[in-house]
């Protein structure tokens, strides 16, 4: 849900809970709730559901929330709901696993400024490291909003809500959100192989007819059809490279990045294959489409001059 388009009324907020480990397991989530948030329970009913449409929810009514989520994920999109009488306020909540979390000002502000899709390219460790020091990207804004938070939670939630005063939101919150999103986008995963190095490895494996190292770059979340096309195409490339003399050198002719809404960005590379024998064409080019998902870099699609894989 886009931050500026939510239909929240004064007491809306969201929660960012980050994880620092690089592996996933079926683990309990632990969330320590700040005293000032617990105190809201005297007047409001607070609950956390595991998705916008999920029937499974957890009351926010004690210092330490501990529960086992329904699914294993790198992060979760939960929904925080705040109820009073016949009114209901809701907000997106994204939760990262395998980390002790704190529901306090620091996490509330963080999740107000970023969306879960901003972190698709990062692994747990890189995401948590960013979270741990995010205030350095917005030092003045952080201090200003902490002062608003100290005036009381109802005041703070109204102050940061786009629905309460949209013009104030554009002036006070939106610029900070833009800075944060830019900083996240520029953050690299903990260990990610450069695109050109993957292309070099790809061509080397084609020349030696080794499918295993090539299949590890296949996007596991791609449709089964696209995964099958990727796998079948390798045999075609083996034969193709044999015919052109198994060249190994290339040069990058073009690189573009495509930004996607609520999806990982895609890096496009057009490379010219050098020192081939010219039997199939005078100029041989390959196209690669890369996408980074939670610290891993995948080849979404590849093509070569004269062949359309389908």
Coordinates of C-alpha atoms in Angstrom, one line a residue:
X1 CA 0.0 0.0 0.0
X2 CA 1.5 3.3 -1.0
X3 CA 2.3 5.6 1.9
X4 CA 0.6 8.6 0.3
X5 CA -2.5 6.8 -0.8
X6 CA -3.6 5.0 2.4
X7 CA -7.0 5.7 3.8
X8 CA -5.8 5.9 7.3
X9 CA -7.2 8.3 9.9
X10 CA -5.4 9.9 12.8
X11 CA -4.1 6.9 14.6
X12 CA -2.4 5.0 11.7
X13 CA 1.1 3.8 11.8
X14 CA 3.3 0.9 10.6
X15 CA 6.0 -1.3 11.8
X16 CA 9.4 -2.3 10.4
X17 CA 11.1 -5.3 11.9
X18 CA 14.4 -6.2 10.4
X19 CA 16.5 -9.4 10.5
X20 CA 20.3 -9.8 10.4
X21 CA 20.9 -13.4 9.4
X22 CA 21.2 -14.7 5.9
X23 CA 19.3 -17.9 6.2
X24 CA 15.7 -18.6 6.9
X25 CA 14.2 -21.2 9.3
X26 CA 10.8 -21.7 10.9
X27 CA 11.4 -19.3 13.8
X28 CA 9.2 -17.5 16.2
X29 CA 9.0 -13.7 15.8
X30 CA 9.8 -11.7 18.9
X31 CA 8.6 -8.1 19.2
X32 CA 9.3 -6.1 22.3
X33 CA 6.6 -3.3 22.7
X34 CA 7.5 0.1 24.1
X35 CA 5.7 1.1 27.3
X36 CA 4.1 4.2 25.6
X37 CA 2.6 2.0 22.9
X38 CA 1.4 -0.6 25.5
X39 CA -0.4 2.3 27.3
X40 CA -2.5 2.8 24.2
X41 CA -4.3 -0.4 25.2
X42 CA -6.0 1.4 28.0
X43 CA -8.1 3.3 25.4
X44 CA -7.6 1.4 22.1
X45 CA -7.6 -2.2 20.9
X46 CA -4.4 -3.0 19.0
X47 CA -3.8 -6.1 16.9
X48 CA -1.4 -7.4 14.3
X49 CA -2.6 -9.6 11.5
X50 CA -0.3 -11.6 9.2
X51 CA -1.7 -10.0 6.1
X52 CA -4.5 -7.7 5.0
X53 CA -6.8 -10.6 4.3
X54 CA -5.5 -13.0 6.9
X55 CA -7.8 -14.3 9.7
X56 CA -4.8 -14.9 12.0
X57 CA -4.1 -11.9 14.2
X58 CA -2.2 -11.2 17.4
X59 CA -3.2 -8.8 20.1
X60 CA -0.7 -6.1 21.0
X61 CA -1.4 -6.3 24.7
X62 CA 1.9 -7.3 26.5
X63 CA 5.5 -6.3 26.6
X64 CA 6.8 -9.2 24.5
X65 CA 4.9 -10.6 21.6
X66 CA 6.0 -14.0 20.5
X67 CA 4.3 -16.0 17.8
X68 CA 5.1 -18.4 15.0
X69 CA 4.2 -17.0 11.6
X70 CA 2.2 -19.1 9.1
X71 CA 4.9 -18.9 6.4
X72 CA 8.7 -18.8 6.1
X73 CA 9.6 -15.6 4.3
X74 CA 12.5 -13.1 4.1
X75 CA 10.0 -10.6 5.3
X76 CA 6.3 -10.4 5.9
X77 CA 3.6 -7.9 5.1
X78 CA 1.4 -7.7 8.2
X79 CA -1.4 -5.3 9.0
X80 CA -1.6 -3.2 12.2
X81 CA -5.1 -2.4 13.3
X82 CA -6.2 0.2 15.9
X83 CA -9.8 0.1 17.0
X84 CA -11.9 2.4 19.2
X85 CA -15.7 2.1 19.3
X86 CA -16.9 1.9 15.7
X87 CA -13.7 3.3 14.2
X88 CA -10.9 1.2 12.7
X89 CA -7.5 2.4 11.6
X90 CA -5.2 0.1 9.7
X91 CA -1.7 0.3 8.3
X92 CA 0.8 -1.9 6.4
X93 CA 3.3 -3.7 8.5
X94 CA 6.4 -5.4 7.1
X95 CA 8.3 -7.7 9.3
X96 CA 11.7 -9.3 8.8
X97 CA 12.4 -12.6 10.5
X98 CA 15.2 -13.9 12.7
X99 CA 15.8 -10.8 14.7
X100 CA 14.7 -9.4 18.1
X101 CA 12.5 -6.5 17.2
X102 CA 11.4 -3.4 19.1
X103 CA 8.1 -1.6 18.5
X104 CA 9.1 1.9 19.4
X105 CA 9.7 5.3 17.8
X106 CA 12.7 4.1 15.8
X107 CA 10.8 1.3 14.1
X108 CA 7.6 3.3 13.7
X109 CA 9.3 6.2 11.9
X110 CA 11.4 3.8 9.8
X111 CA 8.3 2.0 8.5
X112 CA 6.5 5.3 7.8
X113 CA 9.2 6.3 5.5
X114 CA 9.9 3.1 3.5
X115 CA 7.9 0.3 1.8
X116 CA 8.6 -3.4 1.8
X117 CA 9.3 -3.3 -1.9
X118 CA 12.2 -1.0 -1.3
X119 CA 14.1 -4.0 0.3
X120 CA 13.5 -6.7 -2.4
X121 CA 17.1 -6.5 -3.5
X122 CA 18.6 -6.8 -0.1
X123 CA 19.4 -9.8 2.1
X124 CA 18.7 -9.9 5.8
X125 CA 22.1 -8.7 6.9
X126 CA 22.2 -5.7 4.5
X127 CA 18.6 -4.8 5.4
X128 CA 19.2 -4.8 9.2
X129 CA 22.5 -2.9 8.8
X130 CA 20.6 -0.2 7.0
X131 CA 17.9 -0.1 9.6
X132 CA 20.4 0.1 12.4
X133 CA 21.9 3.4 11.1
X134 CA 19.1 4.8 9.0
X135 CA 18.8 8.0 11.1
X136 CA 22.1 9.2 9.6
X137 CA 20.3 9.7 6.3
X138 CA 17.8 12.1 7.9
X139 CA 19.4 13.5 11.1
X140 CA 17.4 16.7 11.3
X141 CA 14.1 15.0 10.3
X142 CA 14.7 12.2 12.8
X143 CA 15.2 14.7 15.7
X144 CA 12.2 16.8 14.7
X145 CA 9.9 13.8 14.5
X146 CA 11.2 12.4 17.8
X147 CA 10.1 15.7 19.4
X148 CA 6.6 15.3 17.9
X149 CA 6.6 11.7 19.2
X150 CA 7.4 12.9 22.7
X151 CA 4.3 15.0 22.7
X152 CA 2.2 11.9 22.8
X153 CA 1.4 9.0 20.4
X154 CA -2.0 10.3 19.2
X155 CA -0.4 13.6 18.3
X156 CA 2.5 11.8 16.5
X157 CA 0.2 9.5 14.5
X158 CA -1.9 12.5 13.4
X159 CA 1.3 14.4 12.5
X160 CA 2.7 11.6 10.3
X161 CA -0.7 10.7 8.7
X162 CA -1.3 11.7 5.1
X163 CA -5.0 11.6 5.7
X164 CA -4.9 14.0 8.6
X165 CA -3.3 16.9 6.7
X166 CA -2.0 15.9 3.3
X167 CA -0.2 19.2 2.7
X168 CA 1.6 18.9 6.0
X169 CA 2.5 15.3 5.1
X170 CA 4.0 16.5 1.8
X171 CA 6.0 19.1 3.6
X172 CA 7.2 17.1 6.6
X173 CA 7.2 13.4 5.8
X174 CA 7.4 12.9 2.0
X175 CA 10.8 14.5 1.5
X176 CA 12.3 12.3 4.3
X177 CA 10.7 9.3 2.6
X178 CA 12.2 10.1 -0.7
X179 CA 15.7 10.4 0.9
X180 CA 15.3 7.1 2.6
X181 CA 14.0 5.3 -0.5
X182 CA 17.0 6.6 -2.5
X183 CA 19.4 5.5 0.2
X184 CA 17.9 2.0 0.3
X185 CA 18.0 1.7 -3.5
X186 CA 21.7 2.6 -3.5
X187 CA 22.5 0.0 -0.7
X188 CA 24.1 -3.2 -2.0
X189 CA 23.4 -6.7 -0.8
X190 CA 26.0 -8.2 1.5
X191 CA 27.6 -10.3 -1.2
X192 CA 26.5 -10.0 -4.8
X193 CA 28.4 -10.9 -7.9
X194 CA 28.9 -8.1 -10.5
X195 CA 26.8 -8.4 -13.6
X196 CA 29.8 -8.6 -16.0
X197 CA 31.4 -11.3 -13.9
X198 CA 28.2 -13.4 -14.1
X199 CA 28.2 -12.9 -17.9
X200 CA 31.8 -14.1 -18.0
X201 CA 31.0 -17.2 -16.0
X202 CA 27.9 -17.8 -18.1
X203 CA 29.8 -17.9 -21.3
X204 CA 32.6 -20.0 -19.8
X205 CA 30.1 -22.6 -18.7
X206 CA 28.4 -22.6 -22.1
X207 CA 31.8 -23.3 -23.7
X208 CA 32.4 -26.2 -21.4
X209 CA 28.8 -27.4 -21.6
X210 CA 28.2 -27.3 -17.9
X211 CA 24.5 -26.9 -17.1
X212 CA 24.7 -26.9 -13.3
X213 CA 26.5 -23.5 -12.8
X214 CA 24.1 -22.0 -15.4
X215 CA 21.0 -23.2 -13.7
X216 CA 21.9 -21.6 -10.4
X217 CA 21.3 -18.2 -12.0
X218 CA 17.8 -19.2 -13.1
X219 CA 15.2 -17.2 -11.1
X220 CA 13.4 -19.8 -8.8
X221 CA 10.3 -17.6 -8.6
X222 CA 9.9 -17.4 -12.4
X223 CA 6.9 -19.2 -13.9
X224 CA 7.5 -22.8 -14.7
X225 CA 7.2 -22.0 -18.4
X226 CA 10.0 -19.5 -18.2
X227 CA 12.2 -21.8 -16.1
X228 CA 11.7 -24.5 -18.8
X229 CA 12.6 -22.1 -21.6
X230 CA 15.8 -21.1 -19.6
X231 CA 16.8 -24.8 -19.2
X232 CA 16.0 -25.9 -22.8
X233 CA 17.8 -22.9 -24.2
X234 CA 21.1 -24.0 -22.7
X235 CA 21.4 -26.9 -25.1
X236 CA 20.8 -24.6 -28.0
X237 CA 23.6 -22.3 -26.7
X238 CA 26.0 -25.2 -26.4
X239 CA 25.6 -26.0 -30.1
X240 CA 25.6 -22.3 -31.1
X241 CA 28.9 -21.6 -29.3
X242 CA 30.4 -24.8 -30.9
X243 CA 29.5 -23.4 -34.4
X244 CA 31.1 -20.0 -33.7
X245 CA 34.3 -21.4 -32.3
X246 CA 33.6 -21.2 -28.6
X247 CA 34.6 -17.6 -28.1
X248 CA 35.0 -16.3 -24.5
X249 CA 35.6 -12.6 -24.8
X250 CA 32.9 -9.9 -24.9
X251 CA 32.4 -6.2 -24.5
X252 CA 29.4 -4.4 -23.0
X253 CA 27.5 -2.4 -25.7
X254 CA 24.7 -1.2 -23.6
X255 CA 23.5 -1.2 -20.0
X256 CA 20.1 0.0 -18.8
X257 CA 18.1 -0.3 -15.6
X258 CA 14.4 -0.6 -15.5
X259 CA 12.6 0.3 -12.3
X260 CA 9.4 -1.6 -11.5
X261 CA 6.7 -0.7 -9.1
X262 CA 6.5 -3.1 -6.2
X263 CA 8.9 -5.5 -8.0
X264 CA 12.7 -5.8 -8.1
X265 CA 14.4 -3.5 -10.7
X266 CA 15.8 -5.2 -13.9
X267 CA 19.3 -4.6 -15.3
X268 CA 19.6 -5.1 -19.0
X269 CA 22.9 -5.8 -20.6
X270 CA 23.6 -6.0 -24.4
X271 CA 27.1 -7.5 -25.0
X272 CA 28.9 -8.2 -28.3
X273 CA 30.7 -11.5 -28.5
X274 CA 34.3 -11.1 -29.7
X275 CA 36.7 -13.3 -31.6
X276 CA 34.1 -15.7 -33.0
X277 CA 34.6 -17.4 -36.4
X278 CA 31.8 -15.6 -38.2
X279 CA 30.1 -18.7 -39.4
X280 CA 26.6 -17.8 -38.2
X281 CA 26.8 -14.0 -38.4
X282 CA 29.4 -11.2 -38.7
X283 CA 28.2 -9.7 -35.4
X284 CA 27.0 -11.8 -32.5
X285 CA 25.3 -10.2 -29.6
X286 CA 23.7 -11.5 -26.4
X287 CA 21.1 -9.9 -24.2
X288 CA 20.8 -10.5 -20.5
X289 CA 18.1 -9.4 -18.1
X290 CA 19.2 -9.5 -14.4
X291 CA 17.1 -9.1 -11.2
X292 CA 18.3 -9.0 -7.6
X293 CA 16.1 -10.7 -5.0
X294 CA 17.0 -10.8 -1.3
X295 CA 20.8 -10.7 -1.9
X296 CA 20.9 -13.1 -4.9
X297 CA 21.3 -12.1 -8.5
X298 CA 19.4 -14.0 -11.2
X299 CA 19.2 -14.0 -14.9
X300 CA 15.5 -13.6 -15.8
X301 CA 16.1 -13.9 -19.6
X302 CA 18.9 -14.3 -22.1
X303 CA 18.9 -14.2 -26.0
X304 CA 21.5 -14.4 -28.7
X305 CA 21.7 -13.2 -32.3
X306 CA 19.5 -15.2 -34.7
X307 CA 17.6 -17.2 -32.0
X308 CA 14.4 -16.5 -30.2
X309 CA 14.0 -18.8 -27.2
X310 CA 10.4 -19.9 -26.6

